[in-house]
Coordinates of C-alpha atoms and ligand atoms in Angstrom, one line a residue:
M131 CA -96.1 12.4 27.2
K132 CA -92.3 12.5 27.3
I133 CA -90.8 14.1 30.1
L134 CA -86.6 15.4 30.3
V135 CA -85.5 15.3 33.7
T136 CA -81.9 16.7 33.8
G137 CA -80.0 15.5 37.3
G138 CA -82.3 12.7 37.0
L139 CA -79.8 10.4 38.8
G140 CA -79.3 12.7 41.8
F141 CA -81.2 13.0 44.8
I142 CA -84.2 14.5 44.2
G143 CA -84.4 14.1 40.6
S144 CA -84.5 10.2 40.6
H145 CA -87.6 10.7 43.5
T146 CA -89.2 13.1 40.9
V147 CA -88.5 10.3 38.1
V148 CA -90.3 7.8 40.0
E149 CA -93.2 10.3 40.7
L150 CA -93.5 11.1 37.2
Q151 CA -93.3 7.1 35.7
Q152 CA -96.0 6.4 38.6
E153 CA -98.4 8.9 37.1
G154 CA -98.0 7.9 33.4
Y155 CA -95.4 10.0 32.1
E156 CA -92.4 8.6 30.0
V157 CA -89.3 10.1 31.5
V158 CA -85.9 10.5 29.4
I159 CA -83.0 11.8 32.1
I160 CA -79.7 13.4 31.3
D161 CA -77.2 13.5 34.0
N162 CA -73.4 13.9 33.5
C163 CA -72.9 11.2 36.9
S164 CA -70.6 14.3 38.3
N165 CA -72.5 13.9 41.5
A166 CA -74.6 10.8 40.6
S167 CA -74.2 7.1 39.7
E168 CA -75.8 4.9 36.9
D169 CA -76.7 2.4 39.6
V170 CA -79.5 4.8 40.3
L171 CA -81.4 3.5 37.1
E172 CA -81.8 0.1 38.9
G173 CA -83.1 1.5 41.7
I174 CA -86.0 3.4 39.7
T175 CA -86.8 0.6 37.6
S176 CA -86.9 -1.6 40.8
I177 CA -89.7 0.6 42.6
T178 CA -91.6 1.8 39.1
G179 CA -91.0 -1.6 36.9
K180 CA -90.1 0.8 34.0
Q181 CA -86.4 1.4 33.2
P182 CA -86.4 5.3 32.4
L183 CA -84.5 6.6 29.1
Y184 CA -81.3 7.8 30.1
E185 CA -78.5 9.8 28.1
K186 CA -75.2 10.7 29.7
I187 CA -74.5 14.3 28.6
D188 CA -73.1 17.3 29.9
L189 CA -75.4 20.2 29.7
R190 CA -72.3 22.5 29.3
N191 CA -72.0 21.5 25.8
K192 CA -74.1 23.4 23.8
S193 CA -73.6 21.0 20.9
D194 CA -75.1 18.1 22.9
V195 CA -77.8 19.9 24.4
I196 CA -79.1 20.8 20.6
G197 CA -78.5 17.2 19.9
F198 CA -80.5 16.3 22.4
F199 CA -83.7 18.1 21.2
S200 CA -83.5 17.2 17.7
R201 CA -83.3 13.2 18.6
H202 CA -86.2 14.0 21.2
P203 CA -88.8 16.4 19.6
D204 CA -91.6 15.2 21.0
V205 CA -90.3 16.1 24.8
E206 CA -93.2 18.3 26.4
G207 CA -91.9 19.4 29.6
V208 CA -88.5 19.4 31.4
I209 CA -87.5 19.4 34.9
H210 CA -84.1 20.7 35.5
F211 CA -82.2 19.7 38.5
A212 CA -78.7 19.4 37.1
A213 CA -76.5 21.7 38.9
S214 CA -73.5 22.0 41.5
K215 CA -74.7 22.6 45.2
A216 CA -72.2 22.7 47.6
V217 CA -72.2 25.9 49.2
G218 CA -68.6 25.8 50.4
E219 CA -67.0 24.5 47.3
S220 CA -68.7 27.6 45.2
V221 CA -67.1 29.6 46.9
E222 CA -63.5 27.9 46.3
K223 CA -64.7 27.7 42.7
P224 CA -67.5 30.4 41.7
L225 CA -66.6 30.0 37.7
L226 CA -67.4 26.3 37.8
Y227 CA -70.7 27.2 39.6
Y228 CA -71.7 30.1 37.5
E229 CA -70.7 27.6 34.1
N230 CA -72.5 24.5 35.4
N231 CA -75.6 26.2 36.8
L232 CA -75.9 29.0 34.4
S233 CA -74.7 28.1 31.2
T234 CA -76.2 25.0 31.1
L235 CA -79.8 26.7 31.9
V236 CA -79.4 29.1 29.1
Y237 CA -78.9 26.5 26.8
L238 CA -81.6 24.5 27.9
L239 CA -84.0 27.6 27.6
Q240 CA -82.6 28.4 24.0
Q241 CA -83.9 25.2 22.6
L242 CA -86.9 25.5 24.7
T243 CA -88.0 29.0 23.5
R244 CA -87.7 27.4 20.0
K245 CA -90.7 25.5 20.6
N246 CA -94.1 26.4 19.9
K247 CA -94.8 25.6 23.7
A248 CA -92.6 24.8 26.5
H249 CA -92.9 23.8 30.0
F250 CA -90.4 24.1 32.5
I251 CA -89.5 23.5 36.3
F252 CA -86.6 24.8 37.9
S253 CA -84.8 23.9 41.1
S254 CA -84.4 27.0 43.2
S255 CA -83.8 27.1 46.7
C256 CA -85.1 28.9 50.0
T257 CA -81.5 30.2 50.3
V258 CA -82.7 33.2 47.7
Y259 CA -84.5 34.6 50.8
G260 CA -81.1 34.8 52.9
Q261 CA -81.9 35.4 57.0
A262 CA -85.9 36.7 56.1
D263 CA -87.2 39.1 58.5
E264 CA -90.3 37.2 59.2
M265 CA -91.2 34.0 59.6
P266 CA -92.8 31.8 58.2
I267 CA -91.3 32.9 54.8
T268 CA -93.6 33.9 51.9
E269 CA -92.8 34.3 48.3
N270 CA -93.1 37.9 48.5
A271 CA -90.2 38.0 51.1
P272 CA -87.4 39.8 49.6
V273 CA -84.6 38.2 47.7
K274 CA -81.5 39.0 49.8
P275 CA -78.1 39.6 48.4
A276 CA -76.5 35.9 47.8
E277 CA -74.2 34.7 50.9
S278 CA -72.6 32.6 48.4
P279 CA -71.9 31.9 44.4
Y280 CA -74.3 29.0 44.9
G281 CA -77.0 30.6 46.3
N282 CA -76.3 33.4 43.4
T283 CA -77.1 30.8 40.8
K284 CA -80.3 30.3 42.0
Q285 CA -80.9 33.7 42.2
I286 CA -80.0 34.5 38.6
G287 CA -81.1 31.4 37.5
E288 CA -84.7 32.6 38.5
E289 CA -84.0 36.0 36.8
I290 CA -83.1 34.5 33.5
I291 CA -86.7 32.2 33.7
R292 CA -88.2 35.4 34.3
D293 CA -86.6 37.5 31.9
T294 CA -87.0 35.1 29.3
C295 CA -90.7 34.5 30.1
R296 CA -91.4 38.2 29.5
V297 CA -90.6 38.0 25.7
C298 CA -91.4 34.4 25.1
P299 CA -95.1 33.6 25.8
Q300 CA -94.6 29.9 24.5
L301 CA -92.6 29.3 27.6
Q302 CA -94.4 28.4 30.8
A303 CA -92.2 28.2 33.9
I304 CA -92.2 27.5 37.5
S305 CA -89.2 27.8 40.0
L306 CA -90.0 25.9 43.4
R307 CA -88.0 27.3 46.2
Y308 CA -87.1 24.2 48.3
F309 CA -86.5 24.1 51.8
N310 CA -84.6 21.3 53.2
P311 CA -85.1 18.1 51.6
M312 CA -84.3 14.8 53.5
G313 CA -85.1 11.1 53.2
A314 CA -85.0 8.4 51.0
H315 CA -87.8 6.7 49.1
P316 CA -89.5 4.5 51.9
S317 CA -88.5 1.1 49.7
A318 CA -85.0 2.0 50.2
E319 CA -84.0 1.6 46.6
I320 CA -83.2 4.9 46.1
G321 CA -81.7 7.7 48.8
E322 CA -79.2 10.7 49.2
L323 CA -75.9 9.4 48.2
P324 CA -73.3 12.1 49.1
L325 CA -69.6 11.9 48.0
G326 CA -67.2 12.3 50.8
V327 CA -68.0 14.1 54.3
P328 CA -71.8 15.0 54.2
Q329 CA -72.1 19.0 54.8
N330 CA -75.9 18.5 55.5
L331 CA -77.2 17.6 58.6
V332 CA -79.5 14.6 57.8
P333 CA -76.9 12.5 56.4
F334 CA -74.4 13.5 58.8
I335 CA -76.6 12.3 61.0
T336 CA -77.3 8.7 59.7
Q337 CA -73.8 8.1 58.6
T338 CA -72.9 8.8 62.3
G339 CA -75.6 6.6 63.3
I340 CA -74.3 3.7 61.4
G341 CA -70.7 4.2 62.8
L342 CA -69.1 5.8 59.6
R343 CA -68.6 9.2 61.5
E344 CA -67.6 9.5 65.1
Q345 CA -69.8 12.3 66.1
L346 CA -72.2 14.8 64.9
S347 CA -70.9 18.4 65.3
V348 CA -73.8 20.9 66.1
F349 CA -73.1 24.0 64.9
G350 CA -74.0 26.6 67.9
D351 CA -76.2 26.1 70.6
D352 CA -76.7 29.9 71.4
Y353 CA -78.9 31.3 68.6
P354 CA -82.1 33.1 69.7
T355 CA -84.1 30.2 69.2
E356 CA -86.1 28.2 71.7
D357 CA -83.1 25.6 72.3
G358 CA -80.4 27.4 71.1
T359 CA -79.7 25.7 67.8
C360 CA -80.9 26.7 64.2
I361 CA -84.3 26.1 62.7
R362 CA -84.9 24.7 59.5
D363 CA -88.0 23.4 57.5
Y364 CA -87.1 19.7 56.7
I365 CA -89.3 18.1 53.6
H366 CA -89.6 14.4 52.7
V367 CA -88.0 14.2 49.4
V368 CA -90.9 12.0 48.4
D369 CA -93.3 15.1 49.2
L370 CA -90.9 17.5 47.2
A371 CA -90.9 15.2 44.4
K372 CA -94.8 15.4 44.1
A373 CA -94.6 18.6 44.1
H374 CA -92.8 18.6 40.8
V375 CA -95.3 16.4 39.2
V376 CA -98.2 18.8 40.3
A377 CA -96.4 22.0 39.3
L378 CA -95.7 20.2 35.7
K379 CA -99.1 19.0 35.5
R380 CA -100.5 22.9 35.8
L381 CA -98.5 24.0 33.2
L382 CA -99.2 21.3 31.0
E383 CA -102.7 21.4 31.8
Q384 CA -102.7 25.4 31.0
G385 CA -103.8 26.1 34.6
N386 CA -101.2 28.9 35.6
E387 CA -102.1 32.3 36.2
E388 CA -98.7 33.7 34.8
N389 CA -96.4 32.1 32.5
Y390 CA -93.6 32.6 35.4
E391 CA -94.5 31.6 38.9
V392 CA -92.8 30.8 41.9
F393 CA -93.7 28.5 44.8
N394 CA -92.3 27.7 48.2
V395 CA -91.8 23.7 48.8
G396 CA -91.8 23.2 52.1
T397 CA -93.9 21.5 55.3
G398 CA -94.4 25.0 57.1
T399 CA -92.9 23.6 60.4
G400 CA -89.5 24.3 61.5
S401 CA -87.4 22.0 63.7
S402 CA -84.2 22.9 65.8
V403 CA -81.1 21.1 65.1
L404 CA -81.8 19.4 68.4
E405 CA -85.3 18.0 67.4
V406 CA -84.0 16.5 64.3
I407 CA -81.3 14.8 66.8
R408 CA -84.3 13.4 68.9
S409 CA -86.2 12.2 65.6
F410 CA -83.4 10.1 64.8
E411 CA -82.8 8.4 68.2
R412 CA -86.7 7.7 68.5
V413 CA -86.9 6.2 65.2
S414 CA -83.5 4.4 65.5
G415 CA -84.1 3.7 69.1
S416 CA -80.2 4.3 69.5
K417 CA -78.2 7.5 71.0
L418 CA -76.4 9.6 68.9
N419 CA -73.1 11.0 69.7
Y420 CA -73.1 14.8 69.1
K421 CA -71.2 17.9 70.6
V422 CA -71.8 21.4 70.5
V423 CA -69.4 23.2 68.8
D424 CA -69.0 26.9 67.0
R425 CA -71.6 28.4 65.0
R426 CA -71.0 27.6 61.3
A427 CA -70.3 31.0 59.0
G428 CA -73.1 31.7 56.8
D429 CA -75.7 29.9 58.5
V430 CA -79.2 31.8 59.0
I431 CA -80.9 31.4 62.3
Q432 CA -83.9 30.3 61.2
A433 CA -85.8 29.5 57.9
Y434 CA -89.2 27.7 57.4
A435 CA -92.1 28.3 54.7
D436 CA -95.2 29.5 54.2
T437 CA -96.4 27.1 51.9
S438 CA -100.2 28.6 51.9
R439 CA -99.7 29.6 48.2
A440 CA -98.4 26.1 47.2
N441 CA -101.4 24.2 49.3
R442 CA -104.1 27.1 47.8
I443 CA -103.1 27.0 44.1
L444 CA -101.0 23.8 43.3
G445 CA -103.2 21.7 45.6
W446 CA -100.4 20.5 47.0
K447 CA -99.4 20.0 50.8
A448 CA -96.4 17.8 52.5
E449 CA -97.9 14.9 54.1
S450 CA -94.9 13.0 56.1
T451 CA -93.9 14.3 59.5
L452 CA -90.3 14.7 60.5
D453 CA -90.4 11.0 61.7
D454 CA -91.3 9.8 58.6
A455 CA -88.6 11.1 57.0
M456 CA -86.2 10.3 59.4
R457 CA -87.5 6.6 59.1
S458 CA -87.1 6.5 55.3
A459 CA -83.5 8.1 55.7
W460 CA -82.2 6.0 58.5
K461 CA -83.9 2.6 56.8
W462 CA -81.8 3.7 53.6
E463 CA -78.6 4.3 55.3
Q464 CA -78.7 1.0 56.9
K465 CA -79.4 -0.6 53.6
I466 CA -76.4 1.1 52.0
R467 CA -74.3 -0.2 54.7
S468 CA -75.1 -3.7 54.8
Ligands
UD1_182 C1 -77.6 24.1 53.0 C2 -76.9 25.6 52.1 C3 -78.2 26.0 51.3 C4 -78.6 24.9 50.4 C5 -78.7 23.4 51.2 C6 -79.2 22.4 50.3 C7 -75.5 26.1 54.1 C8 -75.2 27.8 54.8 N1 -76.5 26.5 53.1 O1 -78.7 24.7 53.8 O2 -77.9 27.1 50.6 O3 -79.7 25.2 49.6 O4 -77.8 23.2 52.2 O5 -79.3 21.2 51.0 O6 -74.8 26.0 53.6 N2 -75.7 21.3 61.1 C9 -75.3 20.9 62.1 N3 -74.3 20.0 61.9 C10 -73.6 19.3 60.7 C11 -74.4 19.8 59.6 C12 -75.2 21.1 59.7 O7 -75.1 21.4 63.4 O8 -72.8 18.8 60.7 C13 -76.9 22.3 60.9 C14 -76.8 23.6 60.2 O9 -76.1 24.5 61.4 C15 -77.9 24.1 59.9 C16 -78.6 22.6 60.0 O10 -77.9 21.8 60.7 O11 -78.5 24.9 61.0 C17 -78.9 22.3 58.7 O12 -77.8 22.3 57.7 P1 -77.6 21.8 56.4 O13 -78.1 20.4 56.0 O14 -76.4 22.5 56.0 O15 -78.8 22.7 55.7 P2 -78.8 24.5 55.2 O16 -77.7 25.4 55.8 O17 -80.0 24.9 56.0

């Protein structure tokens, strides 16, 4: 059974390709390599022993999207990762984000709704909740006005899918709202490859640990949390990848209750920035050089998932601990710098 993974050379995409192949699916990847490298194909192949199909396509070119589906009429499911994801950049270049993240989604859905049956998984984010009033966050928590064009593309993306599902019963879709993905494949054959200075906490920590960065800035320790630093729900990317396979199977096996469903994907446990640093120190056996600085604009105090809906309905649960995920991130960092 052939599955299209857009953005399949990226961080979460590549790990999902591995899990799909290991479950016996045939995978075709579309990527424009704007934030990924074709070398990732080798990493995937060395884990699974099977090279996925790959087409270098920019989904903003509608005619290329049409061409792809006419060459691959046998695609039975689509997992759509391809998107831009830097919050700060999205504030500077809103139109780039709206074009990259939304026109591509529209073009894909236009092709899928021409089929008799289509199965679609969308990469969404806990960013749609903003600062939620209650922890842990359930899927029923209100979607708050987006803090950035990036966040807005995830909200609008979900609305585009919901509105389309309402009138196209042949389209079966699930949005997965990710909390904070981290880590790498335990083989260290694939992992996160941030371009330039990492904006996210974990790659900044491992790059500091390896000596590529001088010092980690901890953005604020005067938040109303136990140790004063912000709390997030860090999920091992392999657990997250597995959630995609389970969600896709639910659609392919017609086990879904509605033709559009939404699930949180997290661990259900919140960790503070200082706890993440301690985890790094435990798994690496070395001290991390860090300094507390001012808060970063736009950070929410805390965000962690209520995962009971995914646990109950998808039968999926994150299995790795923060230390497991950190160990894999550190192994990957050591491998790519060696
Ligand atoms: C960020 C985005 C979110 C996006 C997600 C994708 C913002 C405000 N939010 O989430 O929309 O979906 O990335 O991965 O950018 N921290 C430090 N020092 C650092 C980096 C981070 O102390 O150098 C802290 C942050 O203040 C935060 C935590 O670490 O408390 C996690 O930060 P980060 O990895 O950037 O993720 P989010 O902000 O949760």
